Coordinates of C-alpha atoms in Angstrom, one line a residue:
M39 CA -10.9 -11.7 -28.1
R40 CA -14.4 -14.0 -28.1
K41 CA -12.2 -16.8 -26.6
Y42 CA -11.6 -14.0 -23.9
L43 CA -14.9 -13.1 -23.2
S44 CA -16.5 -16.7 -23.3
L45 CA -14.0 -17.9 -20.5
A46 CA -14.7 -14.7 -18.6
L47 CA -18.5 -15.4 -18.8
V48 CA -17.9 -18.9 -17.7
A49 CA -16.3 -17.7 -14.8
S50 CA -18.6 -15.0 -13.8
L51 CA -21.2 -17.7 -14.3
A52 CA -19.6 -20.0 -12.0
F53 CA -19.2 -17.6 -9.1
A54 CA -22.6 -16.0 -9.7
C55 CA -24.7 -19.3 -8.9
S56 CA -25.9 -20.7 -5.8
P57 CA -24.7 -23.6 -4.2
E58 CA -28.0 -25.2 -5.2
E59 CA -27.6 -24.2 -8.7
K60 CA -24.0 -24.8 -9.6
T61 CA -23.3 -27.3 -11.7
E62 CA -19.7 -27.0 -12.6
V63 CA -17.0 -24.8 -10.7
I64 CA -13.9 -24.4 -12.9
D65 CA -10.7 -25.2 -11.5
Y66 CA -8.2 -22.5 -12.3
T67 CA -5.3 -24.3 -11.5
Q68 CA -6.0 -26.5 -14.7
L69 CA -6.1 -23.6 -17.0
S70 CA -2.9 -22.4 -19.0
D71 CA -1.0 -19.3 -17.5
E72 CA -2.8 -17.2 -20.4
E73 CA -6.3 -18.2 -20.0
R74 CA -6.0 -17.7 -16.0
L75 CA -4.4 -14.2 -16.7
E76 CA -7.6 -13.5 -18.8
V77 CA -9.7 -14.4 -16.0
A78 CA -7.4 -12.4 -13.3
T79 CA -7.9 -9.3 -15.5
E80 CA -11.4 -9.9 -15.9
I81 CA -11.7 -10.1 -12.1
A82 CA -9.6 -7.0 -11.5
Q83 CA -11.7 -4.8 -13.8
N84 CA -15.0 -6.0 -11.9
T85 CA -14.1 -5.9 -8.5
I86 CA -12.9 -3.2 -6.1
M87 CA -9.2 -3.2 -5.7
V88 CA -7.9 -1.1 -2.7
D89 CA -4.5 -0.5 -2.1
G90 CA -3.3 0.7 1.3
H91 CA -0.5 2.6 0.6
V92 CA 0.7 4.8 -2.8
D93 CA 3.3 7.7 -2.5
L94 CA 1.8 9.7 -5.3
P95 CA 1.7 12.9 -3.3
Y96 CA 5.2 12.8 -2.5
R97 CA 6.0 11.9 -5.8
M98 CA 4.3 15.0 -7.0
K99 CA 5.6 17.2 -4.9
V100 CA 9.3 16.3 -4.8
G101 CA 9.5 14.8 -8.5
G102 CA 6.6 16.5 -10.5
F103 CA 8.1 19.8 -11.5
T104 CA 10.2 20.0 -14.9
L105 CA 11.1 22.6 -17.4
Q106 CA 8.4 21.0 -20.2
R107 CA 5.5 20.8 -17.4
E108 CA 4.5 22.7 -14.6
V109 CA 3.2 19.9 -12.5
L110 CA 3.3 16.2 -13.1
D111 CA 0.1 15.1 -14.7
V112 CA -0.8 11.5 -13.9
S113 CA -4.0 11.9 -15.8
V114 CA -2.1 10.5 -18.6
R115 CA 0.6 7.9 -18.9
T116 CA 4.0 8.9 -17.5
P117 CA 7.7 7.5 -18.3
D118 CA 8.4 7.0 -15.0
G119 CA 6.9 6.2 -11.5
N120 CA 4.6 3.5 -10.6
F121 CA 1.0 5.2 -10.7
D122 CA -0.9 7.1 -13.4
F123 CA -4.8 7.0 -14.2
P124 CA -4.5 4.6 -17.6
R125 CA -1.8 1.8 -15.6
S126 CA -4.5 1.9 -12.7
K127 CA -7.5 1.3 -15.0
E128 CA -5.5 -1.4 -16.8
G129 CA -4.6 -3.1 -13.6
G130 CA -8.0 -2.5 -12.2
L131 CA -6.8 -0.5 -9.1
D132 CA -9.8 1.8 -7.9
A133 CA -9.0 3.3 -4.5
P134 CA -5.3 3.7 -3.9
F135 CA -4.9 5.3 -0.2
M136 CA -2.7 8.3 -1.0
S137 CA -0.1 8.5 1.2
I138 CA 0.4 11.8 2.9
Y139 CA 3.9 11.2 3.5
I140 CA 5.9 13.5 6.7
P141 CA 9.8 12.7 6.7
A142 CA 10.5 12.0 10.0
G143 CA 13.2 15.0 9.7
L144 CA 10.9 17.4 9.9
Q145 CA 10.1 16.9 13.5
Q146 CA 13.3 19.1 14.5
T147 CA 11.1 22.4 13.1
P148 CA 7.6 22.5 14.8
G149 CA 5.2 23.4 12.7
S150 CA 6.8 22.2 9.6
S151 CA 5.1 18.5 9.5
K152 CA 1.4 19.7 9.9
A153 CA 2.6 22.3 7.2
L154 CA 3.6 19.4 4.7
A155 CA 0.6 17.4 5.6
D156 CA -2.2 20.4 4.8
S157 CA 0.2 20.8 1.4
L158 CA -0.1 17.2 0.3
I159 CA -3.8 17.2 1.1
L160 CA -4.5 20.1 -0.8
M161 CA -2.4 18.7 -3.9
T162 CA -4.3 15.4 -3.8
E163 CA -7.7 17.4 -3.5
R164 CA -6.7 19.5 -6.6
L165 CA -5.7 16.3 -8.4
A166 CA -9.4 15.2 -7.9
E167 CA -10.8 18.9 -8.8
T168 CA -8.7 19.1 -12.2
F169 CA -9.6 15.8 -13.4
P170 CA -13.0 15.2 -12.2
D171 CA -13.6 12.3 -15.0
K172 CA -10.8 10.8 -13.5
F173 CA -10.3 11.2 -10.2
A174 CA -12.8 11.6 -6.9
M175 CA -11.9 12.0 -3.4
A176 CA -13.0 9.1 -1.2
Y177 CA -13.8 9.4 2.8
S178 CA -15.6 6.3 3.0
P179 CA -16.0 2.9 1.7
A180 CA -19.3 4.2 0.5
D181 CA -17.5 7.0 -1.7
I182 CA -15.2 4.2 -3.2
E183 CA -18.3 2.1 -4.2
K184 CA -20.1 5.3 -5.6
N185 CA -17.0 6.1 -7.4
F186 CA -16.2 2.8 -9.0
A187 CA -19.7 2.7 -10.2
E188 CA -18.8 5.5 -12.1
G189 CA -15.5 4.5 -13.3
K190 CA -13.6 6.9 -11.4
V191 CA -10.4 6.1 -9.3
S192 CA -11.0 7.0 -5.8
L193 CA -8.4 8.9 -3.6
P194 CA -8.8 8.3 -0.1
M195 CA -6.1 9.2 2.0
G196 CA -3.7 8.2 5.0
M197 CA -1.3 10.0 6.3
E198 CA 2.4 8.1 7.0
N199 CA 3.7 9.6 10.3
G200 CA 1.7 11.0 13.3
S201 CA 4.6 13.7 13.5
A202 CA 2.2 16.1 11.8
L203 CA -0.3 15.9 14.7
E204 CA 2.9 18.1 16.6
D205 CA 2.0 18.4 20.3
D206 CA -1.7 19.0 20.0
I207 CA -4.6 16.5 20.4
S208 CA -6.7 18.2 18.6
N209 CA -4.9 17.8 15.2
V210 CA -6.5 14.4 15.1
E211 CA -9.8 15.7 14.8
Y212 CA -8.4 18.5 12.5
F213 CA -6.9 16.1 10.1
H214 CA -10.0 13.9 10.2
G215 CA -11.8 16.7 8.8
R216 CA -9.3 17.4 6.1
G217 CA -10.2 13.9 5.1
I218 CA -7.4 11.7 6.6
R219 CA -8.8 8.0 7.4
Y220 CA -5.8 6.4 8.8
I221 CA -2.6 7.4 10.6
T222 CA 0.5 5.7 10.5
L223 CA 1.8 6.1 14.1
T224 CA 5.4 6.7 13.2
H225 CA 8.0 6.7 10.3
G226 CA 11.8 6.3 10.4
K227 CA 12.3 7.8 14.0
A228 CA 10.7 7.8 17.4
N229 CA 8.3 10.9 17.5
L230 CA 6.0 12.2 20.3
I231 CA 3.7 9.3 19.9
G232 CA 6.0 6.5 19.9
D233 CA 9.1 4.4 19.1
S234 CA 9.7 3.2 15.4
S235 CA 10.9 0.0 14.0
Y236 CA 13.7 1.8 12.0
D237 CA 15.1 3.9 15.0
T238 CA 17.4 2.3 17.4
V239 CA 16.7 4.9 20.1
R240 CA 13.7 3.7 22.0
L241 CA 12.2 6.6 23.7
Y242 CA 9.4 5.2 25.2
N243 CA 9.6 1.3 24.6
G244 CA 6.3 1.5 22.9
L245 CA 3.7 4.1 22.6
S246 CA 4.2 7.3 25.0
E247 CA 1.3 8.5 26.9
Y248 CA 0.7 11.5 24.5
G249 CA 0.5 8.3 22.0
E250 CA -2.2 6.9 24.2
Q251 CA -4.2 9.8 23.7
V252 CA -3.7 9.6 20.0
V253 CA -4.7 6.3 19.7
A254 CA -7.9 7.1 21.8
E255 CA -8.5 10.2 19.9
M256 CA -8.4 8.5 16.5
N257 CA -11.0 5.9 17.8
R258 CA -13.2 8.6 18.5
V259 CA -13.4 10.4 15.7
G260 CA -13.0 7.6 13.2
I261 CA -9.3 7.2 11.8
M262 CA -8.0 3.9 11.3
V263 CA -4.7 3.4 13.5
D264 CA -2.1 2.0 11.2
V265 CA 0.7 -0.2 12.9
S266 CA 3.3 -0.3 10.0
H267 CA 6.7 1.4 10.6
V268 CA 6.3 1.1 14.6
S269 CA 8.5 -0.7 16.6
D270 CA 7.4 -4.2 18.5
E271 CA 6.7 -2.7 21.5
T272 CA 4.5 0.4 20.2
F273 CA 2.8 -2.4 17.9
K274 CA 1.4 -3.9 21.0
D275 CA 0.9 -1.2 22.9
A276 CA -1.4 0.5 20.4
L277 CA -3.4 -3.0 20.1
E278 CA -3.8 -2.7 24.1
V279 CA -5.4 0.9 23.6
T280 CA -7.5 0.6 20.6
K281 CA -10.9 -0.1 20.8
V282 CA -11.8 -0.8 17.1
P283 CA -9.3 -3.1 14.6
A284 CA -6.0 -1.6 13.3
I285 CA -4.4 -1.9 10.1
A286 CA -1.0 -2.6 9.0
S287 CA -0.9 -0.4 5.7
H288 CA 2.0 -1.6 3.8
S289 CA 3.9 -4.3 5.8
S290 CA 5.2 -7.6 4.9
V291 CA 6.0 -10.9 6.8
R292 CA 9.3 -10.9 8.6
A293 CA 9.6 -14.7 8.5
F294 CA 10.8 -14.1 4.6
T295 CA 13.1 -11.1 6.3
P296 CA 15.0 -12.5 9.3
G297 CA 15.8 -9.5 11.7
F298 CA 13.9 -6.6 9.7
E299 CA 11.8 -5.3 12.6
R300 CA 10.0 -3.1 9.8
N301 CA 8.2 -6.4 8.7
M302 CA 5.7 -8.2 11.5
N303 CA 6.8 -11.7 13.3
D304 CA 4.4 -14.5 13.8
E305 CA 3.3 -13.1 17.0
L306 CA 2.1 -9.4 15.8
I307 CA 0.5 -10.9 12.7
Q308 CA -1.6 -13.4 15.2
A309 CA -2.1 -10.4 17.6
L310 CA -3.5 -8.1 14.9
A311 CA -5.8 -11.0 13.4
K312 CA -7.2 -11.4 17.3
N313 CA -7.5 -7.5 16.9
G314 CA -9.7 -7.9 14.1
G315 CA -7.4 -6.2 11.8
V316 CA -6.1 -6.3 8.3
M317 CA -2.4 -6.7 7.1
M318 CA -1.7 -5.1 3.8
I319 CA 1.3 -6.8 2.2
N320 CA 4.0 -4.3 0.8
F321 CA 5.5 -5.1 -2.6
G322 CA 8.8 -3.4 -2.1
G323 CA 11.9 -5.8 -3.1
T324 CA 13.6 -5.5 1.0
F325 CA 10.3 -6.1 2.3
I326 CA 9.5 -9.5 0.4
D327 CA 12.9 -11.4 0.2
S328 CA 16.0 -10.9 2.2
A329 CA 17.7 -12.3 -0.9
Y330 CA 16.9 -9.2 -2.8
A331 CA 18.2 -6.9 0.2
A332 CA 21.4 -8.7 0.1
G333 CA 22.0 -8.4 -3.4
A334 CA 20.9 -5.0 -3.7
N335 CA 23.3 -3.8 -1.0
K336 CA 26.2 -5.4 -3.2
V337 CA 25.0 -3.9 -6.1
R338 CA 24.8 -0.4 -4.4
E339 CA 28.2 -0.9 -3.3
H340 CA 29.9 -2.1 -6.6
L341 CA 27.9 1.4 -8.4
V342 CA 29.2 3.6 -5.3
N343 CA 33.0 2.1 -6.2
Y344 CA 32.6 2.5 -10.0
L345 CA 31.5 6.1 -10.1
A346 CA 34.4 6.8 -8.0
E347 CA 36.9 5.1 -10.0
N348 CA 35.5 6.5 -13.1
N349 CA 34.9 10.2 -11.7
L350 CA 31.1 9.8 -12.6
S351 CA 28.1 11.1 -11.3
R352 CA 25.0 9.6 -10.9
R353 CA 23.5 12.3 -13.4
D354 CA 26.1 11.7 -16.0
S355 CA 24.6 9.8 -19.2
A356 CA 27.3 7.3 -19.2
A357 CA 26.6 6.5 -15.4
Q358 CA 23.0 6.0 -16.2
A359 CA 23.2 3.8 -18.5
Y360 CA 26.0 1.6 -16.5
I361 CA 23.7 1.8 -13.5
A362 CA 20.8 0.6 -15.6
E363 CA 22.7 -2.4 -17.3
Y364 CA 24.6 -3.5 -14.3
T365 CA 21.5 -3.3 -11.9
A366 CA 19.6 -5.4 -14.5
A367 CA 22.2 -8.4 -14.7
N368 CA 23.0 -8.3 -10.6
N369 CA 19.6 -7.3 -8.9
P370 CA 18.7 -10.5 -7.7
F371 CA 14.8 -9.2 -8.4
P372 CA 11.8 -11.3 -6.5
T373 CA 9.0 -12.0 -8.3
V374 CA 5.4 -11.7 -8.0
Q375 CA 5.2 -15.2 -6.8
R376 CA 7.2 -14.1 -3.7
V377 CA 4.4 -11.5 -2.9
A378 CA 1.9 -14.6 -3.2
D379 CA 4.0 -16.4 -0.9
H380 CA 3.7 -13.7 2.1
I381 CA -0.2 -13.9 1.4
D382 CA 0.2 -17.6 1.5
Y383 CA 1.9 -17.5 4.7
V384 CA -0.5 -14.9 6.5
K385 CA -3.7 -16.8 5.2
N386 CA -2.2 -20.0 6.6
L387 CA -1.1 -18.8 9.5
V388 CA -4.3 -16.7 10.7
G389 CA -6.8 -16.9 7.8
I390 CA -8.0 -15.3 4.7
D391 CA -9.7 -12.4 6.5
Y392 CA -6.9 -10.7 7.7
V393 CA -5.0 -9.9 4.6
G394 CA -5.0 -7.2 1.9
L395 CA -2.8 -5.4 -0.4
G396 CA -0.5 -2.3 0.8
S397 CA 2.1 -2.1 -2.4
D398 CA 4.0 1.0 -1.2
F399 CA 4.1 2.0 -5.2
D400 CA 5.8 5.1 -5.9
G401 CA 7.8 4.5 -2.4
V402 CA 10.0 1.8 -2.8
G403 CA 12.1 2.9 -5.8
D404 CA 13.4 0.3 -8.5
S405 CA 13.1 -2.8 -6.1
L406 CA 9.8 -4.0 -7.1
P407 CA 9.3 -7.3 -7.9
T408 CA 9.2 -8.8 -11.7
G409 CA 5.9 -9.1 -12.8
L410 CA 4.6 -5.8 -10.0
K411 CA 6.4 -3.0 -11.4
D412 CA 3.6 -0.7 -11.6
V413 CA -0.2 -0.5 -11.1
S414 CA -1.1 -2.0 -14.3
M415 CA 0.2 -5.6 -12.9
Y416 CA -2.2 -6.7 -10.3
P417 CA -4.0 -9.1 -12.7
N418 CA -0.4 -10.9 -12.5
L419 CA -0.8 -11.3 -8.6
I420 CA -4.6 -12.3 -9.1
A421 CA -3.6 -14.9 -11.5
E422 CA -1.1 -16.5 -9.4
L423 CA -3.3 -16.6 -6.4
L424 CA -5.9 -18.6 -9.0
K425 CA -2.9 -20.9 -9.6
R426 CA -2.7 -21.8 -6.0
G427 CA -6.3 -22.4 -5.7
Y428 CA -7.4 -19.3 -4.2
T429 CA -11.3 -18.3 -4.8
K430 CA -12.9 -15.4 -6.3
E431 CA -14.4 -14.7 -2.7
E432 CA -11.0 -15.3 -1.1
I433 CA -9.7 -12.7 -3.8
E434 CA -12.5 -10.2 -3.3
K435 CA -11.6 -10.3 0.6
I436 CA -7.8 -9.5 -0.1
C437 CA -8.6 -6.5 -2.8
Y438 CA -11.4 -4.6 -0.8
K439 CA -13.4 -6.6 1.6
N440 CA -10.7 -7.1 4.5
I441 CA -10.2 -3.5 4.6
F442 CA -14.0 -2.5 4.2
R443 CA -14.8 -4.5 7.2
V444 CA -12.3 -2.7 9.3
W445 CA -12.7 1.1 8.1
K446 CA -16.6 0.1 8.5
A447 CA -16.0 -0.9 12.1
V448 CA -14.0 2.1 12.8
E449 CA -16.7 4.4 11.2
D450 CA -19.3 2.7 13.5
Y451 CA -17.5 3.2 16.5
A452 CA -17.0 6.9 16.1
A453 CA -20.5 7.1 15.3
S454 CA -21.3 5.5 18.5
Q455 CA -19.0 8.0 20.3
S456 CA -20.9 11.1 18.8

């Protein structure tokens, strides 16, 4: 224990000194993996960490009800999922953006998308109200800083799928009033705003006219424009319209996943950097490694055939045991190093000021890489970055300073319009 404290103290002193006072800087690349993880854990605990996308609200709504308890209690350690309070504190996660996720299928029923958004927002608020010593709502960087000082996990909110705006532009201001601080313009299908990367149908070849109005209104009221999930043309159109920096709340680098439009190619990464925005790296296996995607498809095909041949359903205990064993043995899970590769790629292409973390925890199932299976494991990623020569200042930018810069610019522009 004392070895850990002394190492952490040396690290903090090395970074706290001014250039004139600094006599020695630790070369973290020369430490052992164990020593580096100790330093990484200390950094995670003492640095604000923002994650651009955690799907807890929808997990609570869909998977939270059991016969044993009325609702999923994430104030204590949970046996499943990727997020709860104890693991969040262990990993140093201070501000996971709660994803107010709206399935694209609801677009067919007017009013249902907005109703679900309201329901998930209310559920998030009740989490903070029920456990005020552990969670707190956050509507600005200043709120997160205050909650961090009090040891609470902040719950800022982003709405995943602008379909909840329906066809009423006044809903942009309405949802800002409800606490939404970014809106992902589309999700799995084109909506009234624009085209989606996952949809083969291109209704507008980019943003619709209504979508242009939505982006302008988001600027006016102070909601960040999120270009994750949109088609390449919608992405470009959104950057043309917005007057402030945008974000990609949970997207990764397409160079590692050729042909996967959901990720960002070099042109889009460079455009977002020129806009002053930030790209928040998704941890999901299919997002970070094409080999995993191909392997997962083979595993999925095998399991479907196995279940059919043995007349089993996925709920059968024998099936679950086989699925777990076969998946563990045959899925080519990427590792934490691959997530660091994506961060490296963005840093090398456009600079450290334009990259952040957007895990998609509780939203990408069991595809998460080895070493980043839940929110307790962020120090593993920080340790890998230290091993690659990243400085504490660079890690702070990745963890929160880059997204705070964008968020404050959006706030300042909105304040100038009032």
